[in-house]
Short mmCIF file of C-alpha atoms and ligand atoms in Angstrom, two decimals:
data_model
loop_
_atom_site.label_atom_id
_atom_site.label_comp_id
_atom_site.label_asym_id
_atom_site.label_seq_id
_atom_site.Cartn_x
_atom_site.Cartn_y
_atom_site.Cartn_z
CA MET A 12 -61.75 -30.97 25.52
CA GLU A 13 -58.48 -29.25 24.67
CA THR A 14 -56.73 -27.70 27.64
CA GLN A 15 -55.07 -24.31 27.07
CA ILE A 16 -52.37 -22.90 29.26
CA GLN A 17 -52.38 -19.08 29.54
CA ILE A 18 -48.70 -17.91 29.75
CA SER A 19 -48.96 -14.17 29.09
CA PRO A 20 -52.38 -12.65 29.35
CA GLU A 21 -52.26 -10.68 26.15
CA LYS A 22 -50.34 -12.87 23.79
CA ILE A 23 -48.99 -16.26 24.52
CA VAL A 24 -51.57 -19.12 24.61
CA LEU A 25 -50.13 -22.55 24.80
CA ARG A 26 -51.76 -25.94 24.39
CA GLU A 27 -50.49 -28.75 26.56
CA ASP A 28 -48.43 -30.10 23.71
CA SER A 29 -47.21 -26.73 22.59
CA ARG A 30 -43.62 -25.57 22.55
CA TYR A 31 -42.34 -22.11 23.29
CA ILE A 32 -41.56 -20.27 20.10
CA PHE A 33 -38.90 -17.56 19.65
CA GLN A 34 -38.20 -15.26 16.78
CA PRO A 35 -40.83 -16.49 14.32
CA ARG A 36 -40.32 -15.01 10.84
CA PHE A 37 -41.22 -15.56 7.18
CA VAL A 38 -38.36 -16.87 5.14
CA ASP A 39 -39.64 -15.97 1.64
CA ASP A 40 -41.10 -12.80 0.16
CA GLU A 41 -44.37 -14.55 -0.50
CA ARG A 42 -44.68 -15.36 3.22
CA THR A 43 -45.31 -19.05 2.57
CA ILE A 44 -42.59 -20.49 4.85
CA VAL A 45 -42.33 -19.85 8.53
CA LYS A 46 -39.13 -20.31 10.54
CA ALA A 47 -38.68 -20.14 14.30
CA ILE A 48 -36.61 -21.23 17.21
CA VAL A 49 -38.40 -23.87 19.27
CA LEU A 50 -37.83 -24.68 22.96
CA PHE A 51 -38.22 -28.37 23.71
CA PRO A 52 -39.09 -29.85 27.05
CA ASP A 53 -35.51 -31.12 27.51
CA GLY A 54 -34.36 -27.53 27.35
CA SER A 55 -32.84 -27.75 23.88
CA LEU A 56 -33.41 -25.08 21.28
CA ARG A 57 -33.87 -25.96 17.69
CA GLU A 58 -34.53 -23.90 14.57
CA MET A 59 -37.50 -25.34 12.59
CA GLU A 60 -39.45 -24.30 9.53
CA ALA A 61 -42.74 -25.27 7.90
CA GLU A 62 -45.06 -24.20 5.20
CA ARG A 63 -47.59 -21.68 6.45
CA ASP A 64 -50.47 -23.58 4.90
CA ASP A 65 -49.53 -26.90 6.44
CA ALA A 66 -52.61 -27.52 8.62
CA ASP A 67 -50.94 -30.51 10.34
CA SER A 68 -47.77 -28.67 11.36
CA PRO A 69 -47.47 -28.14 15.18
CA LEU A 70 -44.88 -25.47 14.48
CA VAL A 71 -47.28 -23.47 12.32
CA ARG A 72 -50.03 -23.91 14.96
CA ASP A 73 -47.71 -22.82 17.80
CA VAL A 74 -46.38 -19.82 15.94
CA PHE A 75 -49.76 -18.39 15.19
CA LEU A 76 -50.98 -19.24 18.63
CA GLN A 77 -48.25 -17.25 20.25
CA TYR A 78 -47.65 -14.42 17.86
CA SER A 79 -49.70 -12.08 15.81
CA GLU A 80 -49.06 -11.51 12.13
CA ALA A 81 -47.57 -8.02 12.90
CA GLU A 82 -45.15 -9.54 15.43
CA ILE A 83 -44.03 -12.10 12.87
CA GLU A 84 -43.52 -9.31 10.31
CA MET A 85 -41.40 -7.42 12.88
CA HIS A 86 -39.12 -10.44 13.37
CA THR A 87 -38.99 -10.96 9.66
CA HIS A 88 -37.84 -7.41 9.07
CA ARG A 89 -35.34 -7.56 11.88
CA GLU A 90 -33.81 -10.71 10.48
CA ARG A 91 -33.67 -9.34 6.95
CA CYS A 92 -31.83 -6.25 8.22
CA MET A 93 -29.41 -8.46 10.06
CA ILE A 94 -28.77 -10.62 7.03
CA GLN A 95 -28.22 -7.56 4.83
CA LYS A 96 -25.70 -6.20 7.34
CA MET A 97 -23.84 -9.47 7.51
CA GLN A 98 -23.79 -9.78 3.73
CA ALA A 99 -22.43 -6.30 3.45
CA VAL A 100 -19.71 -7.10 6.04
CA GLU A 101 -18.83 -10.30 4.17
CA GLN A 102 -18.75 -8.48 0.86
CA ARG A 103 -16.42 -5.85 2.33
CA ALA A 104 -14.17 -8.53 3.79
CA ARG A 105 -14.03 -10.25 0.41
CA GLU A 106 -13.24 -7.03 -1.37
CA ASP A 107 -10.57 -6.10 1.27
CA GLN A 108 -8.95 -9.54 0.85
CA ALA A 109 -8.95 -9.25 -2.97
CA ARG A 110 -7.46 -5.79 -2.71
CA ARG A 111 -4.74 -6.92 -0.35
CA GLU A 112 -3.83 -9.82 -2.70
CA GLN A 113 -3.79 -7.49 -5.64
CA LEU A 114 -1.46 -5.15 -3.92
CA ASP A 115 0.78 -7.94 -2.72
CA LYS A 116 1.06 -9.33 -6.24
CA LEU A 117 1.85 -5.87 -7.62
CA PHE A 118 4.62 -5.22 -5.09
CA GLN A 119 6.02 -8.67 -5.57
CA ALA A 120 6.11 -8.13 -9.28
CA LYS A 121 7.87 -4.74 -8.80
CA SER A 122 10.34 -6.17 -6.38
CA GLU A 123 11.25 -9.06 -8.60
CA ALA A 124 11.48 -6.91 -11.76
CA LEU A 125 13.73 -4.35 -9.99
CA GLN A 126 16.09 -7.17 -8.84
CA MET A 127 16.64 -8.51 -12.37
CA GLU A 128 20.09 -7.99 -13.59
CA GLY A 129 19.06 -6.50 -16.86
CA VAL A 130 16.65 -4.11 -15.20
CA LYS A 131 18.97 -3.13 -12.30
CA GLY A 132 21.73 -2.27 -14.79
CA CYS A 133 19.31 -0.01 -16.84
CA LYS A 134 20.92 3.34 -17.26
CA ASP A 135 17.64 5.06 -17.93
CA ALA A 136 16.28 5.85 -14.41
CA THR A 137 12.87 6.68 -15.82
CA ILE A 138 12.25 3.02 -16.68
CA THR A 139 13.00 1.72 -13.24
CA ARG A 140 11.08 4.61 -11.75
CA ARG A 141 8.12 3.73 -13.91
CA ILE A 142 8.35 0.06 -12.79
CA ARG A 143 8.33 1.32 -9.19
CA SER A 144 5.22 3.40 -9.59
CA ALA A 145 3.37 1.03 -12.01
CA LYS A 146 -0.30 0.52 -11.35
CA THR A 147 -0.57 -2.98 -12.69
CA VAL A 148 1.46 -6.21 -12.92
CA THR A 149 1.12 -6.10 -16.70
CA GLU A 150 2.63 -2.66 -16.70
CA VAL A 151 5.52 -3.91 -14.53
CA HIS A 152 6.18 -6.87 -16.86
CA SER A 153 6.00 -4.72 -20.01
CA LEU A 154 8.53 -2.23 -18.65
CA ALA A 155 10.80 -4.91 -17.44
CA ALA A 156 10.69 -6.59 -20.91
CA TYR A 157 11.45 -3.28 -22.46
CA ALA A 158 14.37 -2.75 -20.18
CA LEU A 159 15.72 -6.24 -21.00
CA MET A 160 15.26 -5.84 -24.75
CA MET A 161 17.08 -2.45 -24.74
CA GLY A 162 19.94 -3.99 -22.84
CA THR A 163 22.58 -1.54 -21.89
CA GLU A 164 21.14 1.04 -24.24
CA CYS A 165 18.14 1.52 -22.06
CA MET B 244 16.98 10.52 9.34
CA ARG B 245 16.75 13.12 6.62
CA VAL B 246 14.27 15.90 6.14
CA LEU B 247 13.04 16.72 2.66
CA GLU B 248 11.14 19.96 2.66
CA LYS B 249 10.08 20.01 -0.96
CA ILE B 250 7.88 17.23 -2.26
CA ASN B 251 6.96 16.83 -5.94
CA PRO B 252 3.43 18.03 -6.86
CA GLU B 253 2.17 14.52 -7.87
CA ILE B 254 2.82 13.25 -4.34
CA VAL B 255 1.47 16.44 -2.71
CA GLU B 256 -1.80 16.01 -4.61
CA SER B 257 -2.29 12.52 -3.28
CA LEU B 258 -1.34 13.74 0.24
CA ASN B 259 -3.81 16.55 0.03
CA LEU B 260 -6.55 14.12 -0.79
CA PHE B 261 -6.24 12.61 2.63
CA LYS B 262 -5.47 15.81 4.44
CA ASP B 263 -8.46 17.62 2.94
CA TRP B 264 -10.69 14.78 3.96
CA VAL B 265 -9.39 14.84 7.53
CA PHE B 266 -10.03 18.55 7.77
CA ARG B 267 -13.63 18.44 6.48
CA PRO B 268 -15.75 19.82 9.31
CA GLU B 269 -18.02 16.74 9.65
CA ILE B 270 -14.94 14.44 9.71
CA GLN B 271 -13.27 16.62 12.31
CA GLU B 272 -16.33 16.34 14.41
CA SER B 273 -16.26 12.56 14.36
CA LEU B 274 -12.50 12.39 14.96
CA ARG B 275 -12.48 14.88 17.85
CA GLY B 276 -15.52 13.10 19.38
CA GLU B 277 -13.51 9.88 19.39
CA ILE B 278 -10.35 11.56 20.74
CA SER B 279 -12.25 13.21 23.52
CA LYS B 280 -13.61 9.88 24.72
CA ASN B 281 -10.16 8.41 25.28
CA LYS B 282 -8.07 8.87 28.37
CA TYR B 283 -4.77 10.68 27.93
CA GLU B 284 -2.93 10.85 31.23
CA LEU B 285 -0.37 13.40 30.06
CA TYR B 286 -2.87 15.57 28.38
CA ASP B 287 -5.34 15.47 31.27
CA GLY B 288 -2.47 16.40 33.63
CA GLY B 289 -1.54 19.34 31.33
CA GLN B 290 1.58 17.43 30.47
CA SER B 291 1.18 16.68 26.76
CA GLU B 292 4.74 17.74 25.93
CA ALA B 293 6.19 15.47 28.59
CA SER B 294 5.68 12.60 26.10
CA THR B 295 8.52 13.98 24.00
CA SER B 296 10.84 14.99 26.84
CA LEU B 297 14.16 13.23 27.57
CA GLU B 298 12.96 12.59 31.16
CA TYR B 299 10.07 10.63 29.71
CA LEU B 300 12.38 8.76 27.42
CA SER B 301 14.78 7.91 30.26
CA SER B 302 11.89 6.70 32.43
CA LEU B 303 10.84 4.04 29.99
CA ASP B 304 11.75 0.39 30.49
CA HIS B 305 13.82 0.20 27.20
CA LYS B 306 14.26 -3.56 27.35
CA ARG B 307 10.61 -4.27 27.72
CA HIS B 308 9.54 -1.69 25.10
CA ASP B 309 7.41 -3.36 22.41
CA GLY B 310 8.01 -0.85 19.58
CA TYR B 311 4.63 0.85 19.92
CA PRO B 312 4.15 4.28 21.43
CA PRO B 313 3.22 3.99 25.15
CA GLU B 314 0.83 6.90 24.69
CA LEU B 315 -0.65 8.74 21.73
CA ARG B 316 -3.10 11.66 21.67
CA GLY B 317 -4.46 11.38 18.22
CA LEU B 318 -5.85 8.71 15.97
CA ASP B 319 -4.32 6.29 13.57
CA LEU B 320 -6.82 6.26 10.67
CA ASN B 321 -5.22 3.37 8.87
CA TYR B 322 -8.25 1.20 7.88
CA ASP B 323 -6.65 -2.00 9.22
CA THR B 324 -5.94 -0.28 12.58
CA VAL B 325 -9.39 1.14 12.77
CA LYS B 326 -10.87 -2.33 12.17
CA LYS B 327 -8.52 -3.90 14.79
CA LEU B 328 -8.90 -1.30 17.52
CA ASP B 329 -12.66 -1.27 17.58
CA HIS B 330 -13.10 2.38 17.80
CA GLY B 331 -16.47 3.86 18.73
CA PHE B 332 -17.07 4.87 15.06
CA ASP B 333 -20.33 3.73 13.49
CA ASP B 334 -20.39 1.54 10.36
CA ALA B 335 -21.00 4.44 7.97
CA PHE B 336 -17.88 6.31 9.35
CA VAL B 337 -15.77 3.15 9.23
CA ASN B 338 -16.81 2.87 5.58
CA GLU B 339 -15.73 6.52 4.96
CA ILE B 340 -12.38 5.68 6.56
CA ARG B 341 -12.15 2.60 4.28
CA ASP B 342 -12.88 4.67 1.17
CA ILE B 343 -10.37 7.43 1.94
CA ASN B 344 -7.72 4.81 2.77
CA PHE B 345 -8.32 3.01 -0.54
CA LYS B 346 -8.29 6.27 -2.52
CA THR B 347 -5.11 7.52 -0.86
CA ASP B 348 -3.20 4.22 -1.06
CA SER B 349 -4.31 3.56 -4.68
CA LEU B 350 -2.61 6.84 -5.55
CA LEU B 351 0.22 7.17 -3.04
CA GLN B 352 1.19 3.63 -1.82
CA ILE B 353 1.24 2.32 -5.48
CA TYR B 354 3.04 5.32 -6.77
CA LEU B 355 5.80 5.04 -4.09
CA GLY B 356 5.97 1.27 -4.55
CA ALA B 357 5.62 0.91 -0.72
CA LYS B 358 4.61 -2.43 0.62
CA ILE B 359 2.89 -1.28 3.79
CA SER B 360 0.91 1.80 4.76
CA ALA B 361 2.23 2.17 8.32
CA LEU B 362 0.33 5.12 9.62
CA LYS B 363 -2.31 7.70 8.76
CA ALA B 364 -2.46 9.81 11.84
CA PHE B 365 -4.43 12.84 12.89
CA TYR B 366 -3.29 14.77 15.90
CA PRO B 367 -5.41 17.52 17.46
CA GLU B 368 -3.93 20.54 19.24
CA GLN B 369 -1.67 19.34 22.08
CA GLY B 370 -1.55 16.02 20.28
CA TYR B 371 1.47 13.81 20.63
CA ILE B 372 3.08 10.41 20.05
CA ALA B 373 5.30 9.40 22.93
CA TRP B 374 8.87 8.02 22.53
CA HIS B 375 8.95 4.73 20.77
CA THR B 376 11.03 2.76 18.20
CA ASN B 377 8.75 0.81 15.83
CA TRP B 378 11.34 -1.96 16.19
CA ASN B 379 8.52 -4.42 15.74
CA ALA B 380 8.33 -3.36 12.09
CA PRO B 381 11.85 -2.49 10.88
CA GLY B 382 12.33 -1.13 7.49
CA TYR B 383 12.84 1.93 5.25
CA ASN B 384 10.40 4.65 6.07
CA ILE B 385 8.83 7.60 4.17
CA ILE B 386 7.03 9.85 6.64
CA PHE B 387 4.94 12.75 5.36
CA THR B 388 3.74 15.40 7.82
CA TYR B 389 1.35 18.20 7.34
CA SER B 390 1.22 21.19 9.73
CA PRO B 391 -0.84 24.38 8.97
CA THR B 392 1.77 26.78 10.33
CA GLY B 393 4.61 24.51 11.43
CA SER B 394 3.89 24.64 15.18
CA GLY B 395 4.91 21.20 16.12
CA TYR B 396 8.00 19.02 16.08
CA TRP B 397 9.62 15.59 15.71
CA ARG B 398 12.34 14.35 17.90
CA HIS B 399 14.60 11.33 17.45
CA ILE B 400 17.79 9.90 18.98
CA ASP B 401 20.53 9.64 16.42
CA PRO B 402 21.61 5.98 16.75
CA THR B 403 24.91 6.29 14.86
CA ASN B 404 27.59 4.33 16.80
CA ALA B 405 25.07 3.15 19.41
CA THR B 406 25.93 -0.16 20.97
CA SER B 407 22.89 -0.72 23.13
CA ILE B 408 19.16 -0.27 22.87
CA THR B 409 19.29 2.46 25.57
CA PRO B 410 18.99 5.86 23.94
CA THR B 411 21.64 8.47 24.47
CA PRO B 412 19.94 11.77 25.38
CA GLU B 413 22.89 13.85 24.06
CA ASN B 414 22.13 12.47 20.56
CA MET B 415 18.65 13.96 20.48
CA VAL B 416 17.74 15.63 17.26
CA HIS B 417 14.84 18.12 17.23
CA ILE B 418 13.15 18.81 13.86
CA SER B 419 10.53 21.57 13.84
CA ASP B 420 7.52 21.09 11.52
CA THR B 421 7.33 23.42 8.55
CA PRO B 422 4.10 25.05 7.24
CA GLY B 423 2.51 22.64 4.73
CA TRP B 424 3.88 19.23 3.88
CA HIS B 425 7.40 18.00 4.55
CA CYS B 426 8.92 14.50 4.49
CA LYS B 427 11.28 12.51 6.68
CA VAL B 428 13.11 9.51 5.34
CA GLY B 429 15.14 6.97 7.18
CA TYR B 430 15.70 3.34 8.19
CA PHE B 431 14.16 2.23 11.54
CA GLY B 432 16.11 -0.77 12.78
CA SER B 433 15.07 -3.80 14.73
CA GLN B 434 16.09 -4.47 18.36
CA THR B 435 19.30 -6.05 17.29
CA GLU B 436 20.38 -3.22 15.01
CA THR B 437 21.41 -0.89 17.75
CA ASN B 438 23.15 1.56 15.42
CA LYS B 439 20.03 1.86 13.31
CA LEU B 440 17.46 1.82 16.16
CA VAL B 441 15.59 5.10 16.11
CA TRP B 442 13.77 6.26 19.28
CA HIS B 443 11.34 8.97 18.14
CA SER B 444 8.39 11.10 19.26
CA ALA B 445 6.38 14.06 18.06
CA TYR B 446 4.20 16.86 19.51
CA THR B 447 2.02 19.52 17.98
CA ASN B 448 0.33 22.71 19.09
CA GLU B 449 -2.07 22.58 16.10
CA PRO B 450 -3.96 19.89 14.05
CA ARG B 451 -1.38 17.72 12.32
CA VAL B 452 -1.47 14.88 9.83
CA THR B 453 1.16 12.22 9.29
CA LEU B 454 1.23 9.46 6.66
CA ALA B 455 3.94 6.91 6.83
CA TYR B 456 4.88 4.18 4.38
CA LEU B 457 7.17 1.33 5.05
CA ILE B 458 9.41 -0.02 2.23
CA TYR B 459 11.30 -3.18 2.67
CA GLU B 460 13.62 -2.86 -0.32
CA GLU B 461 16.48 -0.36 -0.17
CA ASN B 462 16.65 0.21 -3.92
CA ILE B 463 13.00 1.13 -4.06
CA TRP B 464 13.32 3.44 -1.06
CA LYS B 465 16.40 5.09 -2.52
CA ASP B 466 14.53 5.77 -5.78
CA ILE B 467 11.64 7.42 -3.98
CA VAL B 468 14.01 9.57 -1.90
CA LYS B 469 15.83 10.54 -5.07
CA GLU B 470 12.58 11.51 -6.82
CA ILE B 471 11.42 13.57 -3.87
CA GLU B 472 14.78 15.29 -3.67
CA GLU B 473 14.50 16.21 -7.31
CA ALA B 474 11.32 18.11 -6.73
FE1 FE2 C 123 6.72 5.74 14.94
#
């Protein structure tokens, strides 16, 4: 006969060979794969997953012994929110980095163009001013090329 | 340090974008909520203006000064600073700060050709930034300040001929704010450039906004100054 250990009167029912399960949640939209953190007798915690329909999986058995479908849904929702937040943070960090690099390149281009002899000597201050306030590297290069082509006439 | 009272409309338009955002009622609510949470010893002791006094300046350990203001009643809304300082703002508000930084810098920083956006400060009434040097980030500065009626001021110690890092009180220059936007331009030196080292501070009786940009190249800086002067 199978012995059952009652841990929490309402929810957690463990078999002798059961493991404690934490944060069980569905991985996919179809709710076919279950993932959870499992506490082993040596005290180690491991994240494990299994197909929900796998009748031989001790993980699936323990998850559904210890948690209701609603509780698993709650953990699923919580994790998805967390993942979305993390993705948004990572996306912002990527955009910030790209923006910084773009600005650095633009200022580098301006600085180099304004230090070129042919540009520095340009008598038309509007050209150097336009280089200073240019919005893109292409604009900087085009204006610098114009200044060089015009030589001292510019 | 030179004061330019007229600024060309193109620059003012970009400055107003940031200022108008800062003065939006819901933004003010968030900013003032954050400011009220912080501890300001001078303000709490009714001594806000002490931060810009010569007594305060003399009392500082000049050799151990790190370049940053020892005390500030206000907020630096530069996105990088907000991220670093871990303010109590929620994610949505940090995103708003990010957006307005990007919008402002896309116009202003690029137009000026400035490498660094050094400061985007909001000061409430009795707001201040105590004496400091910024000697940790030497360079050519363009500092734009907005004051509704001009009831605030900037102070600096003119470093011409200075041979030590210790500020000379007799060389203090007091510059009153003017209604609307004005601009201050100058080079802030490093610890070793004693004759270019600018001790400075500011105080305001009314809400005040300051945007500062740091330019490393003299020729770019001179061109901006010339353009603003031509306004
Ligand atoms: Fe400063």
